[in-house]
CSV table of C-alpha atoms and ligand atoms in Angstrom, one decimal:
chain,number,residue,atom,x,y,z
A,1,MET,CA,-19.6,6.6,11.5
A,2,ALA,CA,-17.7,8.0,14.4
A,3,GLU,CA,-16.6,11.6,14.8
A,4,MET,CA,-13.0,11.7,16.0
A,5,ASN,CA,-10.7,14.5,16.9
A,6,PHE,CA,-7.4,14.3,14.9
A,7,GLY,CA,-5.2,16.9,16.5
A,8,GLY,CA,-8.0,19.4,16.7
A,9,VAL,CA,-9.6,18.5,13.3
A,10,ILE,CA,-12.8,16.6,13.5
A,11,GLU,CA,-13.0,13.8,11.0
A,12,THR,CA,-15.7,11.1,10.4
A,13,VAL,CA,-14.3,7.5,10.4
A,14,VAL,CA,-15.8,4.0,10.2
A,15,THR,CA,-14.8,1.1,12.4
A,16,SER,CA,-16.3,-2.4,12.8
A,17,LYS,CA,-18.1,-0.9,15.9
A,18,GLU,CA,-20.3,1.2,13.6
A,19,PHE,CA,-20.3,-1.2,10.7
A,20,SER,CA,-19.9,-4.8,11.9
A,21,LEU,CA,-18.6,-7.7,9.9
A,22,GLU,CA,-22.1,-9.2,10.1
A,23,LYS,CA,-23.5,-6.1,8.5
A,24,ALA,CA,-20.8,-6.2,5.8
A,25,ARG,CA,-21.7,-9.8,5.1
A,26,GLU,CA,-25.3,-8.9,4.8
A,27,VAL,CA,-24.6,-6.0,2.4
A,28,LEU,CA,-22.4,-8.1,0.1
A,29,GLN,CA,-24.3,-11.4,0.5
A,30,ASN,CA,-25.4,-11.6,-3.1
A,31,GLU,CA,-22.1,-10.3,-4.6
A,32,THR,CA,-19.4,-12.3,-6.3
A,33,ILE,CA,-16.1,-10.5,-5.6
A,34,ALA,CA,-13.7,-11.0,-8.5
A,35,VAL,CA,-10.2,-10.1,-7.5
A,36,LEU,CA,-8.2,-9.6,-10.7
A,37,GLY,CA,-4.4,-9.9,-10.1
A,38,TYR,CA,-2.7,-12.0,-7.4
A,39,GLY,CA,0.5,-10.0,-6.7
A,40,ILE,CA,0.6,-8.3,-3.3
A,41,GLN,CA,-2.8,-6.7,-2.5
A,42,GLY,CA,-4.7,-9.5,-4.4
A,43,PRO,CA,-3.7,-12.3,-2.0
A,44,GLY,CA,-4.1,-10.1,1.1
A,45,GLN,CA,-7.6,-8.9,0.3
A,46,ALA,CA,-8.9,-12.1,-1.3
A,47,CYS,CA,-7.7,-14.4,1.5
A,48,ASN,CA,-9.0,-12.0,4.2
A,49,LEU,CA,-12.4,-11.8,2.4
A,50,ARG,CA,-12.6,-15.6,2.0
A,51,ASP,CA,-11.7,-16.1,5.7
A,52,ASN,CA,-14.4,-13.6,6.6
A,53,GLY,CA,-17.0,-15.6,4.7
A,54,PHE,CA,-17.4,-13.6,1.5
A,55,ASN,CA,-17.9,-15.1,-2.0
A,56,VAL,CA,-14.6,-14.5,-3.7
A,57,ILE,CA,-13.1,-15.6,-7.0
A,58,ILE,CA,-9.7,-14.8,-8.6
A,59,GLY,CA,-8.9,-13.8,-12.1
A,60,GLN,CA,-5.2,-14.3,-12.9
A,61,ARG,CA,-3.1,-14.9,-16.0
A,62,GLU,CA,-1.0,-18.1,-16.0
A,63,GLY,CA,2.5,-17.8,-14.4
A,64,LYS,CA,4.1,-17.4,-11.1
A,65,THR,CA,1.3,-15.6,-9.3
A,66,TYR,CA,-1.3,-18.0,-10.7
A,67,ASP,CA,0.7,-20.8,-9.1
A,68,LYS,CA,0.7,-18.8,-5.9
A,69,ALA,CA,-3.1,-18.6,-6.0
A,70,VAL,CA,-3.3,-22.4,-6.4
A,71,ALA,CA,-1.0,-22.8,-3.5
A,72,ASP,CA,-3.3,-20.5,-1.4
A,73,GLY,CA,-6.2,-22.9,-2.1
A,74,TRP,CA,-7.9,-21.2,-5.0
A,75,VAL,CA,-9.3,-23.9,-7.3
A,76,PRO,CA,-8.9,-23.7,-11.1
A,77,GLY,CA,-12.4,-23.6,-12.7
A,78,LYS,CA,-14.1,-23.1,-9.4
A,79,THR,CA,-12.6,-20.1,-7.7
A,80,LEU,CA,-9.7,-19.4,-10.0
A,81,PHE,CA,-10.2,-18.2,-13.6
A,82,SER,CA,-8.7,-16.2,-16.4
A,83,ILE,CA,-9.1,-12.5,-16.1
A,84,GLU,CA,-12.0,-12.4,-18.6
A,85,GLU,CA,-13.8,-15.3,-17.0
A,86,ALA,CA,-13.6,-13.8,-13.5
A,87,ALA,CA,-14.7,-10.4,-14.8
A,88,ALA,CA,-17.7,-12.0,-16.4
A,89,LYS,CA,-18.7,-13.8,-13.2
A,90,GLY,CA,-17.9,-11.0,-10.8
A,91,THR,CA,-20.4,-8.3,-9.6
A,92,ILE,CA,-17.6,-6.4,-7.8
A,93,ILE,CA,-14.6,-6.4,-10.2
A,94,CYS,CA,-11.5,-5.6,-8.2
A,95,MET,CA,-8.6,-4.1,-10.2
A,96,LEU,CA,-5.7,-5.5,-8.1
A,97,LEU,CA,-3.2,-5.8,-11.0
A,98,SER,CA,-0.2,-3.6,-11.0
A,99,ASP,CA,-1.2,0.0,-11.9
A,100,ALA,CA,0.4,-0.5,-15.4
A,101,GLY,CA,-1.1,-3.9,-15.8
A,102,GLN,CA,-4.6,-2.3,-15.2
A,103,ILE,CA,-4.0,-0.2,-18.3
A,104,SER,CA,-3.3,-3.1,-20.5
A,105,VAL,CA,-6.2,-5.3,-19.3
A,106,TRP,CA,-8.7,-2.5,-19.3
A,107,PRO,CA,-10.0,-3.1,-22.9
A,108,LYS,CA,-10.5,-6.8,-21.9
A,109,VAL,CA,-12.3,-6.0,-18.7
A,110,LYS,CA,-14.5,-3.1,-19.7
A,111,PRO,CA,-17.1,-5.2,-21.7
A,112,TYR,CA,-17.9,-7.1,-18.5
A,113,LEU,CA,-18.7,-3.9,-16.6
A,114,THR,CA,-22.5,-4.2,-17.0
A,115,LYS,CA,-25.1,-2.2,-15.3
A,116,GLY,CA,-25.1,-2.3,-11.5
A,117,LYS,CA,-21.7,-3.9,-11.1
A,118,ALA,CA,-19.0,-2.2,-9.1
A,119,LEU,CA,-15.5,-1.4,-10.3
A,120,TYR,CA,-13.2,-1.5,-7.3
A,121,TYR,CA,-9.7,-0.1,-6.9
A,122,SER,CA,-7.2,0.1,-4.1
A,123,HIS,CA,-5.6,3.2,-5.6
A,124,GLY,CA,-6.8,6.4,-7.2
A,125,PHE,CA,-4.2,6.0,-10.0
A,126,ALA,CA,-6.2,4.6,-12.9
A,127,ILE,CA,-9.2,7.0,-12.5
A,128,ASN,CA,-7.3,10.1,-11.3
A,129,TRP,CA,-4.9,10.0,-14.2
A,130,SER,CA,-7.4,8.7,-16.7
A,131,ASP,CA,-6.0,11.1,-19.4
A,132,ARG,CA,-2.8,9.0,-19.1
A,133,THR,CA,-4.3,5.5,-18.4
A,134,GLY,CA,-7.3,5.7,-20.8
A,135,VAL,CA,-9.6,4.2,-18.0
A,136,VAL,CA,-13.0,5.7,-18.3
A,137,PRO,CA,-15.7,3.5,-16.7
A,138,PRO,CA,-19.2,3.2,-18.1
A,139,GLY,CA,-21.7,5.5,-16.3
A,140,ASP,CA,-24.0,2.8,-15.0
A,141,VAL,CA,-21.5,1.0,-12.6
A,142,ASP,CA,-20.3,2.0,-9.2
A,143,VAL,CA,-16.7,3.1,-9.1
A,144,ILE,CA,-15.3,2.6,-5.6
A,145,MET,CA,-12.0,2.4,-3.7
A,146,VAL,CA,-10.6,1.0,-0.5
A,147,ALA,CA,-6.9,1.7,-0.2
A,148,PRO,CA,-5.0,-0.1,2.5
A,149,LYS,CA,-2.4,2.1,4.1
A,150,GLY,CA,0.3,-0.5,4.0
A,151,SER,CA,1.5,-3.6,2.2
A,152,GLY,CA,-0.9,-6.3,1.2
A,153,THR,CA,1.5,-8.6,3.0
A,154,SER,CA,0.9,-6.7,6.3
A,155,LEU,CA,-2.9,-6.7,5.6
A,156,ARG,CA,-2.8,-10.5,5.7
A,157,THR,CA,-0.4,-10.9,8.6
A,158,MET,CA,-2.1,-8.3,10.7
A,159,PHE,CA,-5.5,-9.9,10.0
A,160,ARG,CA,-4.1,-13.3,11.1
A,161,GLU,CA,-2.9,-11.6,14.3
A,162,GLY,CA,-6.3,-10.2,14.9
A,163,ARG,CA,-5.2,-6.7,14.1
A,164,GLY,CA,-6.4,-4.3,11.3
A,165,LEU,CA,-4.6,-2.1,8.7
A,166,ASN,CA,-6.1,1.4,8.3
A,167,CYS,CA,-7.6,2.1,4.9
A,168,SER,CA,-9.0,5.1,3.1
A,169,TYR,CA,-12.1,4.8,1.0
A,170,ALA,CA,-13.8,6.8,-1.7
A,171,VAL,CA,-16.7,6.7,-4.1
A,172,TYR,CA,-16.0,8.1,-7.5
A,173,GLN,CA,-19.3,7.1,-9.1
A,174,ASP,CA,-22.5,6.0,-7.4
A,175,ALA,CA,-24.7,4.4,-10.1
A,176,THR,CA,-26.7,2.1,-7.8
A,177,GLY,CA,-27.3,4.4,-4.9
A,178,LYS,CA,-25.5,1.8,-2.8
A,179,ALA,CA,-21.9,2.5,-3.6
A,180,GLU,CA,-20.9,3.9,-0.2
A,181,GLU,CA,-22.4,0.9,1.6
A,182,ARG,CA,-20.7,-1.5,-0.8
A,183,THR,CA,-17.4,0.2,-0.3
A,184,ILE,CA,-17.5,0.3,3.5
A,185,ALA,CA,-18.7,-3.3,3.6
A,186,PHE,CA,-15.7,-4.3,1.4
A,187,GLY,CA,-13.3,-2.4,3.7
A,188,ILE,CA,-14.6,-4.2,6.8
A,189,GLY,CA,-14.4,-7.4,4.8
A,190,ILE,CA,-10.7,-7.1,4.0
A,191,GLY,CA,-9.9,-6.4,7.6
A,192,ALA,CA,-9.5,-2.6,7.8
A,193,GLY,CA,-8.4,-1.1,11.1
A,194,TYR,CA,-10.4,2.1,10.7
A,195,LEU,CA,-11.6,3.6,7.4
A,196,PHE,CA,-11.3,7.3,6.5
A,197,LYS,CA,-12.9,9.0,3.7
A,198,THR,CA,-10.9,10.4,0.7
A,199,THR,CA,-11.3,11.0,-3.0
A,200,PHE,CA,-9.6,9.2,-5.8
A,201,GLU,CA,-7.6,12.4,-6.5
A,202,ARG,CA,-6.4,12.8,-2.9
A,203,GLU,CA,-5.6,9.2,-2.4
A,204,ALA,CA,-3.5,9.1,-5.6
A,205,THR,CA,-1.5,12.2,-4.7
A,206,SER,CA,-1.0,11.4,-1.0
A,207,ASP,CA,-0.1,7.7,-1.7
A,208,LEU,CA,2.5,8.5,-4.4
A,209,THR,CA,3.9,11.3,-2.1
A,210,GLY,CA,4.1,9.0,0.9
A,211,GLU,CA,5.8,6.1,-0.8
A,212,ARG,CA,8.4,8.4,-2.5
A,213,GLY,CA,8.7,10.4,0.7
A,214,SER,CA,8.9,9.3,4.4
A,215,LEU,CA,7.7,5.7,3.9
A,216,MET,CA,10.2,4.5,1.4
A,217,GLY,CA,12.2,7.0,-0.7
A,218,ALA,CA,13.1,9.6,1.8
A,219,ILE,CA,13.9,7.1,4.6
A,220,GLU,CA,16.3,5.2,2.4
A,221,GLY,CA,17.9,8.5,1.3
A,222,LEU,CA,18.2,9.5,5.0
A,223,PHE,CA,19.8,6.2,6.0
A,224,GLU,CA,22.2,6.3,3.1
A,225,ALA,CA,23.3,9.9,3.9
A,226,GLN,CA,23.9,9.2,7.6
A,227,TYR,CA,25.6,5.8,6.9
A,228,GLN,CA,27.9,7.3,4.4
A,229,VAL,CA,28.9,10.2,6.6
A,230,LEU,CA,29.7,7.8,9.5
A,231,ARG,CA,31.7,5.5,7.2
A,232,GLU,CA,33.6,8.3,5.6
A,233,HIS,CA,34.7,9.4,9.1
A,234,GLY,CA,36.1,6.0,9.9
A,235,HIS,CA,33.2,4.3,11.8
A,236,SER,CA,32.8,0.6,11.3
A,237,PRO,CA,29.9,-0.9,9.3
A,238,SER,CA,28.5,-2.5,12.4
A,239,GLU,CA,28.6,0.9,14.3
A,240,ALA,CA,27.2,2.8,11.3
A,241,PHE,CA,24.3,0.3,10.7
A,242,ASN,CA,23.3,0.1,14.3
A,243,GLU,CA,23.4,3.9,14.7
A,244,THR,CA,21.4,4.4,11.5
A,245,VAL,CA,18.9,1.6,11.1
A,246,GLU,CA,19.0,-1.2,13.7
A,247,GLU,CA,18.4,1.0,16.7
A,248,LEU,CA,15.5,2.8,14.9
A,249,THR,CA,13.6,-0.4,13.8
A,250,GLN,CA,14.3,-2.4,16.9
A,251,SER,CA,14.3,0.0,19.8
A,252,LEU,CA,13.0,3.5,19.0
A,253,ALA,CA,10.3,3.2,16.2
A,254,PRO,CA,8.3,0.8,18.3
A,255,LEU,CA,8.3,3.4,21.1
A,256,PHE,CA,7.0,6.2,19.0
A,257,GLY,CA,4.6,3.8,17.2
A,258,GLU,CA,3.2,2.9,20.5
A,259,LYS,CA,2.9,6.2,22.3
A,260,GLY,CA,4.1,9.1,20.1
A,261,MET,CA,7.4,10.9,19.4
A,262,ASP,CA,7.6,12.7,22.8
A,263,TRP,CA,7.4,9.4,24.5
A,264,MET,CA,10.3,8.0,22.5
A,265,TYR,CA,12.3,11.2,23.3
A,266,ALA,CA,11.4,10.9,27.0
A,267,ASN,CA,12.9,7.4,27.0
A,268,CYS,CA,16.2,8.7,25.7
A,269,SER,CA,18.9,10.6,27.5
A,270,THR,CA,18.6,14.4,28.1
A,271,THR,CA,21.7,14.7,25.8
A,272,ALA,CA,19.8,12.9,23.0
A,273,GLN,CA,16.6,14.9,23.6
A,274,ARG,CA,18.4,18.3,23.5
A,275,GLY,CA,20.2,17.4,20.3
A,276,ALA,CA,17.2,15.9,18.6
A,277,LEU,CA,15.0,18.9,19.5
A,278,ASP,CA,17.7,21.2,18.0
A,279,TRP,CA,18.3,19.2,14.9
A,280,ALA,CA,14.7,18.2,13.9
A,281,PRO,CA,13.8,21.7,12.6
A,282,ARG,CA,17.1,21.9,10.7
A,283,PHE,CA,16.3,18.6,8.9
A,284,ARG,CA,12.6,19.7,8.4
A,285,ASP,CA,13.8,23.0,6.8
A,286,ALA,CA,16.3,21.2,4.6
A,287,ILE,CA,13.9,18.5,3.5
A,288,LYS,CA,10.7,20.5,3.0
A,289,PRO,CA,11.7,22.0,-0.4
A,290,VAL,CA,12.3,18.5,-1.7
A,291,MET,CA,9.0,17.4,-0.3
A,292,GLU,CA,7.3,20.3,-2.1
A,293,TRP,CA,9.1,19.4,-5.3
A,294,LEU,CA,7.9,15.8,-4.9
A,295,TYR,CA,4.3,16.8,-4.2
A,296,LEU,CA,4.2,19.0,-7.3
A,297,SER,CA,5.8,16.3,-9.4
A,298,VAL,CA,3.1,13.9,-8.2
A,299,LYS,CA,0.2,16.4,-8.6
A,300,SER,CA,1.2,17.3,-12.2
A,301,GLY,CA,1.0,13.6,-13.2
A,302,ASN,CA,4.7,13.4,-13.9
A,303,GLU,CA,5.3,10.6,-11.3
A,304,ALA,CA,2.4,8.6,-12.7
A,305,GLN,CA,3.8,9.0,-16.2
A,306,ILE,CA,7.3,7.9,-15.1
A,307,SER,CA,5.7,4.8,-13.5
A,308,ILE,CA,3.5,4.0,-16.5
A,309,ASP,CA,6.4,4.4,-18.9
A,310,SER,CA,8.9,2.3,-16.9
A,311,ASN,CA,6.4,-0.4,-15.9
A,312,SER,CA,5.2,-0.8,-19.4
A,313,LYS,CA,8.6,-1.8,-20.8
A,314,PRO,CA,9.0,-5.6,-21.4
A,315,ASP,CA,12.2,-5.8,-19.3
A,316,TYR,CA,10.9,-3.6,-16.4
A,317,ARG,CA,10.9,-6.5,-14.0
A,318,GLU,CA,14.5,-7.5,-14.7
A,319,LYS,CA,15.6,-3.9,-14.4
A,320,LEU,CA,13.7,-3.4,-11.1
A,321,ASN,CA,15.2,-6.7,-9.7
A,322,GLU,CA,18.6,-5.4,-10.7
A,323,GLU,CA,18.1,-2.1,-8.8
A,324,LEU,CA,16.8,-4.1,-5.8
A,325,ARG,CA,19.8,-6.4,-6.0
A,326,GLN,CA,22.2,-3.4,-6.0
A,327,MET,CA,20.4,-2.1,-2.9
A,328,ARG,CA,20.6,-5.5,-1.2
A,329,GLU,CA,24.3,-5.9,-2.0
A,330,SER,CA,25.2,-2.4,-0.9
A,331,GLU,CA,27.5,-2.4,2.1
A,332,MET,CA,24.9,-0.9,4.4
A,333,TRP,CA,22.3,-3.6,3.7
A,334,GLN,CA,24.9,-6.3,3.7
A,335,ALA,CA,25.9,-5.1,7.1
A,336,GLY,CA,22.2,-5.2,8.0
A,337,MET,CA,22.0,-8.8,7.0
A,338,THR,CA,24.8,-9.7,9.4
A,339,VAL,CA,23.2,-7.5,12.2
A,340,ARG,CA,19.9,-9.3,11.7
A,341,LYS,CA,21.6,-12.7,11.9
A,342,LEU,CA,23.2,-11.7,15.2
A,343,ARG,CA,19.8,-10.8,16.8
A,344,PRO,CA,19.6,-13.4,19.7
A,345,GLU,CA,16.1,-14.5,18.5
A,346,ASN,CA,17.6,-15.4,15.1
A,347,ASN,CA,20.4,-17.5,16.7
B,401,NAD,N1,1.5,-3.5,-3.0
B,401,NAD,C1,0.7,-3.1,-2.0
B,401,NAD,O1,0.8,-3.5,-0.9
B,401,NAD,C2,-0.3,-2.0,-2.3
B,401,NAD,C3,-0.8,-1.2,-1.2
B,401,NAD,C4,-1.8,-0.3,-1.4
B,401,NAD,C5,-2.4,-0.2,-2.7
B,401,NAD,N2,-1.9,-1.0,-3.7
B,401,NAD,C6,-2.5,-0.9,-5.0
B,401,NAD,O2,-3.1,-2.1,-5.3
B,401,NAD,C7,-3.1,-2.4,-6.7
B,401,NAD,C8,-2.3,-3.7,-6.9
B,401,NAD,O3,-1.0,-3.5,-6.5
B,401,NAD,P1,0.0,-4.7,-6.2
B,401,NAD,O4,1.3,-4.1,-5.7
B,401,NAD,O5,-0.7,-5.8,-5.4
B,401,NAD,O6,0.3,-5.2,-7.7
B,401,NAD,P2,1.4,-6.2,-8.2
B,401,NAD,O7,2.4,-5.5,-9.0
B,401,NAD,O8,1.9,-7.1,-7.1
B,401,NAD,O9,0.4,-7.1,-9.1
B,401,NAD,C9,0.8,-7.8,-10.0
B,401,NAD,C10,-0.3,-8.7,-10.5
B,401,NAD,O10,-0.8,-8.1,-11.7
B,401,NAD,C11,-0.7,-9.1,-12.7
B,401,NAD,N3,-0.4,-8.3,-14.0
B,401,NAD,C12,0.5,-7.3,-14.1
B,401,NAD,N4,0.4,-6.9,-15.4
B,401,NAD,C13,-0.5,-7.7,-16.0
B,401,NAD,C14,-0.9,-7.7,-17.4
B,401,NAD,N5,-0.5,-6.9,-18.3
B,401,NAD,N6,-1.9,-8.7,-17.7
B,401,NAD,C15,-2.4,-9.5,-16.8
B,401,NAD,N7,-1.9,-9.5,-15.5
B,401,NAD,C16,-1.0,-8.6,-15.1
B,401,NAD,C17,0.4,-10.0,-12.3
B,401,NAD,O11,0.3,-11.3,-12.9
B,401,NAD,C18,0.3,-10.0,-10.8
B,401,NAD,O12,-0.6,-11.0,-10.4
B,401,NAD,C19,-2.4,-1.2,-7.3
B,401,NAD,O13,-3.4,-0.3,-7.7
B,401,NAD,C20,-1.6,-0.6,-6.2
B,401,NAD,O14,-1.3,0.7,-6.4
B,401,NAD,C21,-0.8,-1.8,-3.6
B,402,XAI,C1,2.6,-0.2,0.6
B,402,XAI,C2,2.5,1.2,0.0
B,402,XAI,C3,3.9,1.8,-0.1
B,402,XAI,O1,1.7,2.0,0.9
B,402,XAI,C4,1.7,1.3,-1.3
B,402,XAI,O2,1.3,2.6,-1.6
B,402,XAI,C5,2.3,0.7,-2.5
B,402,XAI,O3,2.3,1.3,-3.6
B,402,XAI,O4,2.8,-0.5,-2.4
B,403,MG,MG1,1.3,3.1,-3.5
B,404,MG,MG1,0.4,3.4,0.0
């Protein structure tokens, strides 16, 4: 554990300096890690763990993602099983199905949660909203979480590049007295950057807020608003897209990702700096009430319920794909496709 100063607040974090991969291997040497679900996080975590030398099996229903598991080298009957078979064999049972999928398989998995096993999550959802999910684990298993702060796709690609994705971790129930050690070892095993402590409740609320907010929902809303205003005032798609998205992802975001916002500002003109400094508080004040609304909608369980209801419908995947198609085919993102094609590295 290392004490770090986060903008004046001291927090305790874990990195592979304090908890090495060797130690993680030692802690989990007798465990069989059963990853249930092979969607986005399943492959990222399972492949990283396998490459790091842990004993991993997959539990996956037949279909597209089962085939993906086979293509990734998981062998039917050896390291790839049905959900029930993997749950029976696993000592750490990892719920990496979609949050709605976890609700429907819970009655099938629960009988295999025998004394001393660990029930592992990458989200606080199922446990925090147990009144809505019906997930109440038995009292004699550890209930633990490592929640990667990014896509499972990035977890894998960053691992392959020798980088790490930051993760939060939490222990909801420590039945064995070893839950925290098991959790941190797992986090190091999947290739965490640094691990910070949270609770299931805080992870669930911050995660749903972040993805609906600045990480996904708010950023798309911001892009659409600016793109539309530029287009309505006669600017070309190329100009509107460059001024809204392309410059941000290709030029400016890497600058503040690397050295902070003031560094990005300092590398822009004094005209840009003056205007951005004036307009940032206006945007903050306009957006903050919506953020507050969002947070309260998450906290009340409303957002979780919306997600459970929509994801449980038999045609939810088709409907979701249709919404994503509409986004992809909007003028802004079609313009983006052409802009991406024109990047010299893509020519
Ligand atoms: N997607 C991410 O990168 C990400 C990031 C951080 C945390 N998480 C969390 O990780 C967990 C897994 O998320 P994901 O996005 O990887 O999931 P996903 O939606 O990609 O997972 C789908 C998998 O679940 C299986 N599945 C779904 N419903 C099922 C059912 N009824 N019966 C059997 N199998 C079923 C599918 O076959 C598929 O393999 C969730 O708790 C999520 O909140 C995800
Ligand atoms: C990758 C995200 C957005 O951080 C995750 O929270 C998810 O639900 O996919
Ligand atoms: Mg999420
Ligand atoms: Mg997230």
